[in-house]
Short mmCIF file of C-alpha atoms in Angstrom, two decimals:
data_model
loop_
_atom_site.label_atom_id
_atom_site.label_comp_id
_atom_site.label_asym_id
_atom_site.label_seq_id
_atom_site.Cartn_x
_atom_site.Cartn_y
_atom_site.Cartn_z
CA MET A 1390 -50.95 7.10 -26.44
CA LEU A 1391 -47.96 5.97 -28.39
CA SER A 1392 -47.05 2.38 -27.98
CA PHE A 1393 -43.69 0.77 -28.63
CA THR A 1394 -43.37 -2.68 -30.08
CA PHE A 1395 -40.38 -4.87 -29.34
CA TRP A 1396 -39.00 -4.05 -32.80
CA ASP A 1397 -39.29 -0.31 -32.20
CA ILE A 1398 -37.22 -0.67 -29.06
CA LEU A 1399 -34.62 -2.90 -30.65
CA SER A 1400 -34.23 -0.85 -33.82
CA ASN A 1401 -33.82 2.37 -31.84
CA LEU A 1402 -31.20 0.75 -29.65
CA LEU A 1403 -29.34 -0.59 -32.67
CA LEU A 1404 -29.40 2.84 -34.31
CA ALA A 1405 -27.83 4.29 -31.16
CA ALA A 1406 -25.33 1.43 -31.05
CA ARG A 1407 -23.75 2.86 -34.22
CA TRP A 1408 -22.48 5.72 -32.06
CA THR A 1409 -21.08 3.31 -29.49
CA VAL A 1410 -19.17 1.54 -32.26
CA LEU A 1411 -17.97 4.76 -33.90
CA LEU A 1412 -16.87 6.29 -30.61
CA SER A 1413 -15.03 3.08 -29.65
CA LEU A 1414 -13.24 2.97 -33.00
CA ILE A 1415 -12.15 6.61 -32.89
CA ALA A 1416 -11.04 6.36 -29.26
CA PHE A 1417 -9.13 3.15 -29.94
CA VAL A 1418 -7.33 4.45 -33.03
CA CYS A 1419 -6.52 7.89 -31.62
CA GLY A 1420 -5.68 6.34 -28.24
CA GLY A 1421 -3.33 3.96 -30.01
CA VAL A 1422 -1.49 6.81 -31.73
CA VAL A 1423 -1.18 8.88 -28.55
CA GLY A 1424 -0.36 5.72 -26.62
CA LEU A 1425 2.55 5.00 -28.95
CA LEU A 1426 3.98 8.45 -28.22
CA VAL A 1427 3.53 7.92 -24.48
CA LEU A 1428 5.19 4.51 -24.81
CA LEU A 1429 8.20 6.02 -26.61
CA ALA A 1430 8.53 8.53 -23.77
CA ARG A 1431 8.09 5.77 -21.19
CA VAL A 1432 10.94 3.64 -22.59
CA SER A 1433 13.16 6.52 -23.74
CA ARG A 1434 16.64 7.19 -22.41
CA SER A 1435 15.61 10.51 -20.88
CA ALA A 1436 14.80 10.14 -17.19
CA VAL A 1437 12.57 13.24 -17.31
CA LEU A 1438 10.46 11.83 -20.14
CA ARG A 1439 10.19 8.47 -18.39
CA LYS A 1440 9.04 10.14 -15.20
CA LEU A 1441 6.54 12.46 -16.90
CA SER A 1442 4.98 9.66 -18.92
CA GLY A 1443 4.83 7.57 -15.74
CA TYR A 1444 2.82 10.32 -14.04
CA TYR A 1445 0.57 10.59 -17.10
CA ILE A 1446 -0.19 6.88 -16.96
CA GLU A 1447 -0.73 6.93 -13.19
CA ALA A 1448 -3.09 9.91 -13.49
CA PHE A 1449 -5.37 8.05 -15.89
CA GLN A 1450 -5.07 4.61 -14.30
CA GLY A 1451 -5.55 5.90 -10.77
CA THR A 1452 -8.70 7.96 -11.33
CA PRO A 1453 -12.19 7.01 -12.50
CA LEU A 1454 -12.94 7.42 -16.21
CA LEU A 1455 -16.11 9.24 -15.17
CA MET A 1456 -14.03 11.93 -13.42
CA GLN A 1457 -11.81 12.28 -16.50
CA LEU A 1458 -14.94 12.83 -18.58
CA PHE A 1459 -16.32 15.40 -16.12
CA LEU A 1460 -13.03 17.32 -15.93
CA ILE A 1461 -12.81 17.61 -19.71
CA PHE A 1462 -16.50 18.36 -20.15
CA PHE A 1463 -16.59 21.04 -17.45
CA GLY A 1464 -12.95 22.13 -17.59
CA LEU A 1465 -12.39 23.00 -21.25
CA PRO A 1466 -15.17 25.61 -21.38
CA LEU A 1467 -13.40 27.43 -18.55
CA VAL A 1468 -10.38 28.04 -20.78
CA GLY A 1469 -12.64 29.20 -23.59
CA ILE A 1470 -12.97 25.98 -25.58
CA GLU A 1471 -16.56 25.11 -26.33
CA VAL A 1472 -17.03 21.35 -26.03
CA THR A 1473 -19.93 19.22 -27.12
CA ALA A 1474 -20.63 15.93 -25.36
CA TRP A 1475 -19.29 14.16 -28.46
CA LEU A 1476 -15.96 16.02 -28.41
CA ALA A 1477 -15.51 15.58 -24.65
CA ALA A 1478 -16.26 11.86 -25.03
CA VAL A 1479 -13.73 11.41 -27.84
CA LEU A 1480 -11.06 13.38 -26.01
CA ALA A 1481 -11.49 11.66 -22.63
CA LEU A 1482 -11.63 8.17 -24.09
CA THR A 1483 -8.60 8.84 -26.29
CA LEU A 1484 -6.51 9.96 -23.32
CA PHE A 1485 -7.79 7.10 -21.15
CA THR A 1486 -7.01 4.56 -23.88
CA SER A 1487 -3.55 6.01 -24.57
CA ALA A 1488 -2.51 5.67 -20.92
CA PHE A 1489 -3.62 2.03 -20.66
CA LEU A 1490 -2.19 1.01 -24.04
CA ALA A 1491 1.14 2.70 -23.26
CA GLU A 1492 1.36 0.71 -20.02
CA ILE A 1493 0.39 -2.56 -21.72
CA TRP A 1494 2.92 -1.99 -24.49
CA ARG A 1495 5.65 -1.00 -22.06
CA GLY A 1496 5.35 -4.48 -20.57
CA CYS A 1497 5.72 -5.95 -24.07
CA VAL A 1498 8.81 -3.85 -24.83
CA GLU A 1499 10.38 -4.88 -21.55
CA ALA A 1500 9.65 -8.52 -22.33
CA VAL A 1501 12.09 -8.31 -25.25
CA PRO A 1502 15.27 -9.95 -23.94
CA ARG A 1503 18.08 -7.62 -22.86
CA GLY A 1504 20.49 -9.42 -25.21
CA GLN A 1505 18.54 -8.18 -28.23
CA TRP A 1506 19.25 -4.59 -27.20
CA GLU A 1507 22.90 -5.37 -26.63
CA ALA A 1508 23.28 -7.28 -29.89
CA SER A 1509 21.73 -4.49 -31.95
CA GLU A 1510 23.78 -1.89 -30.11
CA SER A 1511 26.97 -3.79 -30.87
CA LEU A 1512 25.95 -3.70 -34.54
CA GLY A 1513 26.21 0.06 -34.29
CA MET A 1514 22.47 0.77 -34.47
CA THR A 1515 21.19 4.02 -33.03
CA TYR A 1516 18.43 4.00 -30.41
CA PHE A 1517 15.75 4.61 -33.03
CA GLU A 1518 17.12 1.96 -35.34
CA GLN A 1519 17.11 -0.51 -32.44
CA MET A 1520 13.51 0.37 -31.67
CA ARG A 1521 12.38 0.32 -35.27
CA HIS A 1522 14.12 -2.84 -36.47
CA VAL A 1523 14.74 -5.00 -33.41
CA VAL A 1524 12.63 -4.22 -30.35
CA LEU A 1525 9.24 -2.98 -31.59
CA PRO A 1526 8.70 -5.79 -34.14
CA GLN A 1527 9.20 -8.37 -31.41
CA ALA A 1528 7.16 -6.41 -28.88
CA LEU A 1529 4.38 -6.04 -31.44
CA ARG A 1530 3.92 -9.79 -31.70
CA ILE A 1531 3.30 -10.28 -27.99
CA SER A 1532 1.29 -7.06 -27.66
CA ILE A 1533 -1.56 -8.13 -29.93
CA PRO A 1534 -3.55 -10.34 -27.51
CA PRO A 1535 -3.61 -7.84 -24.59
CA THR A 1536 -4.33 -4.98 -27.01
CA VAL A 1537 -7.33 -6.78 -28.48
CA GLY A 1538 -8.39 -7.60 -24.91
CA PHE A 1539 -8.19 -3.96 -23.92
CA SER A 1540 -10.44 -2.92 -26.82
CA VAL A 1541 -13.25 -4.50 -24.79
CA GLN A 1542 -12.54 -2.03 -21.98
CA VAL A 1543 -12.80 0.84 -24.47
CA ILE A 1544 -16.21 -0.31 -25.71
CA LYS A 1545 -17.46 -0.69 -22.15
CA GLY A 1546 -15.94 2.69 -21.29
CA THR A 1547 -18.09 4.41 -23.91
CA ALA A 1548 -21.13 3.62 -21.73
CA LEU A 1549 -19.98 6.34 -19.32
CA THR A 1550 -20.29 9.02 -21.98
CA SER A 1551 -24.06 8.61 -21.57
CA ILE A 1552 -23.65 10.42 -18.24
CA ILE A 1553 -22.44 13.65 -19.89
CA GLY A 1554 -25.36 13.40 -22.31
CA PHE A 1555 -23.84 11.72 -25.34
CA VAL A 1556 -26.55 9.59 -26.94
CA GLU A 1557 -25.06 6.15 -27.46
CA VAL A 1558 -26.68 2.83 -26.64
CA THR A 1559 -26.82 3.22 -22.83
CA ARG A 1560 -28.28 6.71 -23.09
CA ALA A 1561 -30.76 5.52 -25.69
CA GLY A 1562 -31.70 2.74 -23.27
CA THR A 1563 -32.43 5.26 -20.53
CA MET A 1564 -34.51 7.40 -22.89
CA ILE A 1565 -36.49 4.43 -24.19
CA THR A 1566 -37.05 3.19 -20.63
CA ASN A 1567 -38.49 6.56 -19.70
CA ALA A 1568 -40.92 6.30 -22.60
CA THR A 1569 -41.86 2.63 -22.37
CA PHE A 1570 -41.52 1.83 -18.64
CA GLN A 1571 -39.96 -1.50 -19.53
CA PRO A 1572 -36.54 -1.27 -17.84
CA PHE A 1573 -36.05 -5.04 -17.60
CA LEU A 1574 -36.46 -5.56 -21.33
CA VAL A 1575 -34.65 -2.42 -22.44
CA TYR A 1576 -31.59 -2.72 -20.19
CA GLY A 1577 -31.50 -6.44 -20.93
CA LEU A 1578 -31.28 -5.63 -24.64
CA VAL A 1579 -28.67 -2.92 -24.01
CA ALA A 1580 -26.54 -5.44 -22.11
CA LEU A 1581 -27.03 -7.95 -24.94
CA ILE A 1582 -25.85 -5.43 -27.55
CA TYR A 1583 -22.68 -4.76 -25.54
CA PHE A 1584 -22.16 -8.49 -25.15
CA VAL A 1585 -22.47 -9.06 -28.89
CA LEU A 1586 -19.90 -6.31 -29.49
CA CYS A 1587 -17.46 -7.36 -26.77
CA PHE A 1588 -17.59 -11.14 -26.56
CA PRO A 1589 -16.07 -11.88 -30.00
CA LEU A 1590 -13.18 -9.56 -29.13
CA SER A 1591 -12.47 -11.12 -25.74
CA PHE A 1592 -12.84 -14.60 -27.23
CA TYR A 1593 -10.41 -13.70 -30.01
CA ALA A 1594 -7.96 -12.17 -27.51
CA LYS A 1595 -8.02 -15.36 -25.44
CA ARG A 1596 -7.38 -17.51 -28.50
CA LEU A 1597 -4.52 -15.32 -29.69
CA GLU A 1598 -2.96 -15.55 -26.26
CA ARG A 1599 -3.19 -19.32 -26.22
CA ARG A 1600 -1.64 -19.52 -29.67
CA LEU A 1601 1.21 -17.25 -28.61
CA HIS A 1602 1.96 -19.43 -25.59
CA VAL A 1603 2.05 -22.54 -27.73
CA ALA A 1604 4.41 -20.87 -30.19
CA ARG A 1605 6.92 -20.01 -27.49
CA MET B 389 -13.20 37.32 -19.22
CA ALA B 390 -10.85 34.97 -17.43
CA TYR B 391 -12.30 32.38 -15.11
CA SER B 392 -11.05 32.58 -11.56
CA PHE B 393 -10.79 29.27 -9.79
CA ASP B 394 -12.20 29.02 -6.31
CA PHE B 395 -11.36 25.79 -4.55
CA SER B 396 -12.41 27.07 -1.13
CA ALA B 397 -16.00 26.80 -2.38
CA VAL B 398 -15.43 23.04 -2.50
CA PHE B 399 -13.73 22.71 0.86
CA ASP B 400 -16.71 24.43 2.51
CA TYR B 401 -18.36 21.08 1.89
CA SER B 402 -15.53 18.94 3.23
CA ASP B 403 -17.94 17.08 5.54
CA VAL B 404 -19.94 16.02 2.47
CA LEU B 405 -16.74 14.87 0.76
CA LEU B 406 -15.66 12.95 3.85
CA GLN B 407 -19.03 11.22 4.00
CA GLY B 408 -18.66 10.35 0.32
CA ILE B 409 -15.19 8.90 0.87
CA LEU B 410 -16.48 6.75 3.73
CA MET B 411 -19.28 5.43 1.54
CA THR B 412 -16.93 4.65 -1.35
CA VAL B 413 -14.63 2.82 1.07
CA GLN B 414 -17.56 0.90 2.50
CA LEU B 415 -18.84 0.00 -0.96
CA THR B 416 -15.37 -1.18 -1.96
CA ALA B 417 -14.97 -3.20 1.24
CA VAL B 418 -18.29 -4.98 0.76
CA GLY B 419 -17.52 -5.56 -2.92
CA THR B 420 -14.07 -6.91 -2.16
CA VAL B 421 -14.97 -9.27 0.68
CA PHE B 422 -18.03 -10.81 -0.96
CA GLY B 423 -16.75 -10.45 -4.52
CA VAL B 424 -13.51 -12.30 -3.81
CA GLY B 425 -15.48 -14.86 -1.80
CA LEU B 426 -17.75 -15.36 -4.80
CA GLY B 427 -14.64 -15.56 -6.99
CA ILE B 428 -13.16 -18.37 -4.88
CA VAL B 429 -16.40 -20.34 -5.12
CA GLY B 430 -16.64 -19.61 -8.84
CA ALA B 431 -13.04 -20.67 -9.45
CA ALA B 432 -13.58 -23.87 -7.44
CA VAL B 433 -16.57 -24.66 -9.64
CA MET B 434 -14.68 -23.79 -12.83
CA THR B 435 -12.00 -26.32 -11.93
CA SER B 436 -14.49 -28.95 -10.72
CA ARG B 437 -15.69 -32.02 -12.56
CA SER B 438 -19.30 -30.93 -13.05
CA ARG B 439 -19.73 -29.86 -16.65
CA ILE B 440 -23.13 -28.18 -16.12
CA LEU B 441 -21.86 -26.07 -13.24
CA ARG B 442 -18.80 -25.08 -15.26
CA VAL B 443 -21.00 -23.92 -18.13
CA ILE B 444 -23.22 -21.89 -15.79
CA VAL B 445 -20.29 -20.17 -14.08
CA SER B 446 -18.47 -19.39 -17.32
CA ALA B 447 -21.68 -17.94 -18.77
CA TYR B 448 -21.88 -15.68 -15.70
CA VAL B 449 -18.23 -14.67 -16.00
CA GLU B 450 -18.43 -13.87 -19.72
CA LEU B 451 -21.73 -12.04 -19.38
CA ILE B 452 -20.34 -9.73 -16.69
CA ARG B 453 -16.92 -9.24 -18.27
CA ASN B 454 -18.40 -8.25 -21.61
CA THR B 455 -20.97 -5.69 -20.47
CA PRO B 456 -20.38 -2.27 -18.87
CA PHE B 457 -20.68 -1.94 -15.10
CA LEU B 458 -23.06 1.00 -15.61
CA VAL B 459 -25.49 -1.19 -17.56
CA GLN B 460 -25.25 -3.95 -14.94
CA LEU B 461 -26.08 -1.34 -12.32
CA PHE B 462 -29.09 -0.02 -14.28
CA PHE B 463 -30.31 -3.55 -14.91
CA ILE B 464 -30.16 -4.40 -11.20
CA PHE B 465 -31.61 -1.11 -9.98
CA PHE B 466 -34.23 -0.38 -12.64
CA GLY B 467 -34.76 -3.77 -14.29
CA LEU B 468 -35.04 -6.22 -11.40
CA PRO B 469 -37.96 -4.46 -9.64
CA ALA B 470 -40.04 -5.56 -12.66
CA LEU B 471 -39.54 -9.11 -11.34
CA GLY B 472 -40.58 -8.00 -7.87
CA PHE B 473 -36.98 -7.76 -6.66
CA ARG B 474 -36.81 -4.24 -5.27
CA LEU B 475 -33.55 -2.88 -3.89
CA SER B 476 -32.46 0.44 -2.41
CA ALA B 477 -29.77 2.39 -4.29
CA TRP B 478 -27.28 1.31 -1.70
CA GLU B 479 -28.20 -2.38 -1.91
CA ALA B 480 -28.21 -2.31 -5.71
CA ALA B 481 -24.77 -0.65 -5.80
CA SER B 482 -23.32 -3.18 -3.34
CA LEU B 483 -24.85 -6.10 -5.21
CA ALA B 484 -23.52 -4.82 -8.54
CA MET B 485 -20.03 -4.43 -7.06
CA VAL B 486 -20.09 -7.97 -5.68
CA ILE B 487 -21.37 -9.51 -8.91
CA ASN B 488 -18.88 -7.55 -11.01
CA LEU B 489 -15.80 -8.30 -8.93
CA GLY B 490 -17.04 -11.87 -8.47
CA ALA B 491 -16.82 -12.49 -12.21
CA TYR B 492 -13.36 -10.97 -12.62
CA SER B 493 -11.93 -12.68 -9.57
CA THR B 494 -13.37 -16.04 -10.68
CA GLU B 495 -11.30 -15.70 -13.84
CA ILE B 496 -8.17 -14.50 -12.01
CA ILE B 497 -8.32 -17.12 -9.22
CA ARG B 498 -9.04 -19.91 -11.73
CA ALA B 499 -5.76 -19.11 -13.46
CA GLY B 500 -4.01 -19.35 -10.09
CA ILE B 501 -5.63 -22.70 -9.31
CA GLU B 502 -4.73 -24.15 -12.72
CA ALA B 503 -1.06 -23.38 -12.04
CA THR B 504 -1.06 -25.79 -9.08
CA PRO B 505 1.38 -28.68 -9.75
CA LYS B 506 -0.53 -31.96 -10.13
CA GLY B 507 1.94 -33.78 -7.89
CA GLN B 508 1.02 -31.63 -4.90
CA ILE B 509 -2.64 -32.53 -5.22
CA GLU B 510 -1.76 -36.23 -5.53
CA ALA B 511 0.56 -35.92 -2.53
CA GLY B 512 -2.26 -34.40 -0.50
CA LEU B 513 -4.71 -37.11 -1.50
CA SER B 514 -2.17 -39.83 -0.71
CA LEU B 515 -1.79 -38.34 2.78
CA GLY B 516 -5.45 -39.16 3.26
CA MET B 517 -6.82 -35.64 2.85
CA ASN B 518 -10.29 -35.40 1.37
CA ARG B 519 -11.00 -33.15 -1.61
CA VAL B 520 -12.16 -30.24 0.53
CA GLN B 521 -9.00 -30.40 2.64
CA VAL B 522 -6.84 -30.57 -0.47
CA PHE B 523 -8.62 -27.54 -1.91
CA ARG B 524 -8.31 -25.56 1.31
CA HIS B 525 -4.71 -26.37 2.25
CA ILE B 526 -2.96 -27.24 -0.98
CA ILE B 527 -4.75 -25.52 -3.82
CA ILE B 528 -6.33 -22.26 -2.76
CA SER B 529 -3.70 -20.67 -0.50
CA PRO B 530 -0.77 -20.84 -2.95
CA ALA B 531 -3.18 -19.91 -5.76
CA MET B 532 -4.25 -16.76 -3.89
CA GLN B 533 -0.64 -15.87 -3.26
CA ARG B 534 0.19 -16.31 -6.94
CA ILE B 535 -2.62 -14.11 -8.21
CA TRP B 536 -2.72 -11.54 -5.37
CA PRO B 537 -1.07 -8.75 -7.45
CA ALA B 538 -3.54 -9.25 -10.32
CA LEU B 539 -6.46 -9.42 -7.92
CA SER B 540 -5.28 -6.25 -6.18
CA SER B 541 -5.25 -4.34 -9.49
CA GLN B 542 -8.75 -5.55 -10.22
CA ILE B 543 -9.98 -4.42 -6.80
CA VAL B 544 -8.56 -0.93 -7.47
CA ILE B 545 -10.28 -0.88 -10.88
CA VAL B 546 -13.58 -1.83 -9.25
CA MET B 547 -13.13 0.88 -6.59
CA LEU B 548 -12.62 3.49 -9.32
CA GLY B 549 -15.55 2.02 -11.25
CA SER B 550 -17.81 2.58 -8.23
CA ALA B 551 -17.92 6.25 -9.30
CA VAL B 552 -20.83 5.40 -11.59
CA CYS B 553 -22.95 4.26 -8.61
CA SER B 554 -23.78 7.97 -8.25
CA GLN B 555 -26.03 7.47 -11.27
CA ILE B 556 -28.54 5.49 -9.23
CA ALA B 557 -28.15 7.98 -6.36
CA ALA B 558 -25.98 5.78 -4.16
CA GLU B 559 -24.37 8.41 -1.97
CA GLU B 560 -20.67 7.76 -2.60
CA LEU B 561 -17.85 10.14 -3.45
CA THR B 562 -19.01 11.09 -6.96
CA TYR B 563 -22.51 11.66 -5.64
CA ALA B 564 -20.97 14.04 -3.11
CA ALA B 565 -19.18 15.86 -5.94
CA ASN B 566 -22.42 16.14 -7.92
CA PHE B 567 -24.18 17.47 -4.83
CA ILE B 568 -21.47 20.06 -4.16
CA GLN B 569 -21.37 21.35 -7.73
CA SER B 570 -25.14 21.65 -7.76
CA ARG B 571 -24.84 23.93 -4.72
CA ASN B 572 -21.83 26.09 -5.52
CA PHE B 573 -21.89 25.89 -9.34
CA ARG B 574 -18.18 25.14 -9.27
CA ALA B 575 -18.29 21.98 -11.37
CA PHE B 576 -14.63 21.90 -12.39
CA GLU B 577 -13.30 22.57 -8.91
CA SER B 578 -15.62 19.98 -7.34
CA TYR B 579 -14.64 17.27 -9.80
CA PHE B 580 -10.98 18.20 -9.67
CA VAL B 581 -10.83 17.82 -5.89
CA THR B 582 -12.80 14.58 -6.15
CA THR B 583 -10.42 13.24 -8.79
CA ILE B 584 -7.45 13.91 -6.51
CA LEU B 585 -9.31 12.15 -3.69
CA TYR B 586 -9.88 9.11 -5.93
CA LEU B 587 -6.18 9.09 -6.83
CA ALA B 588 -5.28 9.17 -3.14
CA LEU B 589 -7.81 6.39 -2.45
CA ALA B 590 -6.33 4.28 -5.24
CA ILE B 591 -2.79 4.70 -3.92
CA ALA B 592 -3.91 3.97 -0.36
CA LEU B 593 -5.91 0.93 -1.44
CA ARG B 594 -2.95 -0.49 -3.35
CA PHE B 595 -0.82 -0.05 -0.24
CA VAL B 596 -3.39 -1.68 2.04
CA LEU B 597 -3.81 -4.64 -0.31
CA LYS B 598 -0.05 -5.08 -0.46
CA MET B 599 0.10 -5.11 3.35
CA VAL B 600 -2.80 -7.57 3.54
CA GLY B 601 -0.99 -9.78 1.03
CA ASN B 602 2.28 -9.61 2.96
CA HIS B 603 0.46 -10.51 6.16
CA MET B 604 -1.64 -13.33 4.68
CA PHE B 605 1.19 -14.98 2.82
CA LYS B 606 3.95 -14.33 5.37
CA ARG B 607 4.51 -17.93 6.32
CA ARG B 608 4.69 -19.08 2.76
CA SER B 609 6.77 -16.26 1.35
CA HIS B 610 10.02 -18.24 1.30
CA ALA B 611 8.46 -21.50 0.17
#
C-alpha cells in the first residue's frame, strides 16, 4: 500500500495552491475591470444605468457565491456554451468580485466632498473630465485599504470552486484526505495555507487604513 | 436543439424547499444568537487589561477571518473526530456558524466599544458602578447601537455563506436544491429557484434585523 509522508501531503497541497493563487489573481483583476464599469454606471447621471447597476450589485450581494457558481456551471451549457470548471470559476468569481468592488468604490466616490464636484463643474469641466481629474483620483486614495481588504474575500471565495470540481487547494485537501485518512492534518494544513495567503493582505489593509485616518 | 425550461419540475418539490428554508433560518438563528454572544464576550476580552487573553482572542479572530468558511466546516466535521470530538452534520454546521460569526462580530463590536467616550466610563465609575455594571449599562448598549448596521450586514453574509453547509450534508436550502436536481435532472431550474429564495431570505433578514435594531435601541434613539 502506498504511504504518504508529511512532505508528500504538503507538497501536493502547495502545488494545488498555485491554482488558488492564479484564480484569485485573475478574478481580482478581471473583477476590478468589470467593477470599474459597474461603478461608472452606478454613479452616472442616467437614472436607468444607476438603477440597473444597483440591481446587478444586489443580485450578487444578496445571493450565495455557491449559487452563482452553480448557475453559471449548469446554466451556460443550456445555451450551448461548453464550460469547464475552470472557466465557470473564473466567470463567477469575476462577476462576484465586480459587484462587491463597485459597491465599495461607490462609497469612496460618494465620500468625495460635494464642493469638489461643484468647483470642477464651475471650471467648465465635462462629467468625464470631472471624474478623470477631480473625483476618481481622490476616491482612489481612500479606496485602497478596503480594496486590499476585499482581496481576502476573493481568495477565500475560490475555496467554493472546489465544489464544482475545480482542483485548487481545498479540493486537493479533500482528495488527499480520501487517500490518507488524515483529515485533521490535511485540513489543518489547508487552513494554514489560506491563512498564509490572506493574513498579510488583511494586516496590510488594516495598516493602510490606520495610516489614512492619521493623514486626514 | 433548444433547451426548454421547466420550473414546475422544481415546484413539485416545494415541500423539500420549504424544509430547506426552515433549516437555513434555524441555522442562521443559532449562528446569530450564539455568534453575537460570543462576539460580545470576545470584544469585552479584547478591550480588557489581560494581555494573554487579548492575544488568544485576536489569534482566534485572525485565524477565522483569514480562512474560508468551507475549510473551517471541513476541519470541524472531518478533522475533529480524529481527536475524539464527533459531531453530526447539523451540530458541525451550527458550531461552524457560531465560531465564524463570533470572530467577525468580535472585531465589529470591539470597534464599537473603542468609540465609547472615556468620560462616560469615568462618570459611571464615579457614580459607584463596578466594572461589570459600567460594561453592561454604559459601554455595550451604545456600542451595539453604533455597530448594528455593520453587524446586520455580517449576519446576512453568514446566512448566505451557510449554503456551503450542504457539503457536509447538513440539510439546509442548498442541500434541498442538490436533492431536487438529483431527482428531476433540472439543475439550472433548481438552483435558479433556490437563488431567488436566498435573495428573498436576504432581503427579509435585513428587514427583520432593522426592526430588531429599532426595537432594541428605541429608548436611546434620540440620545
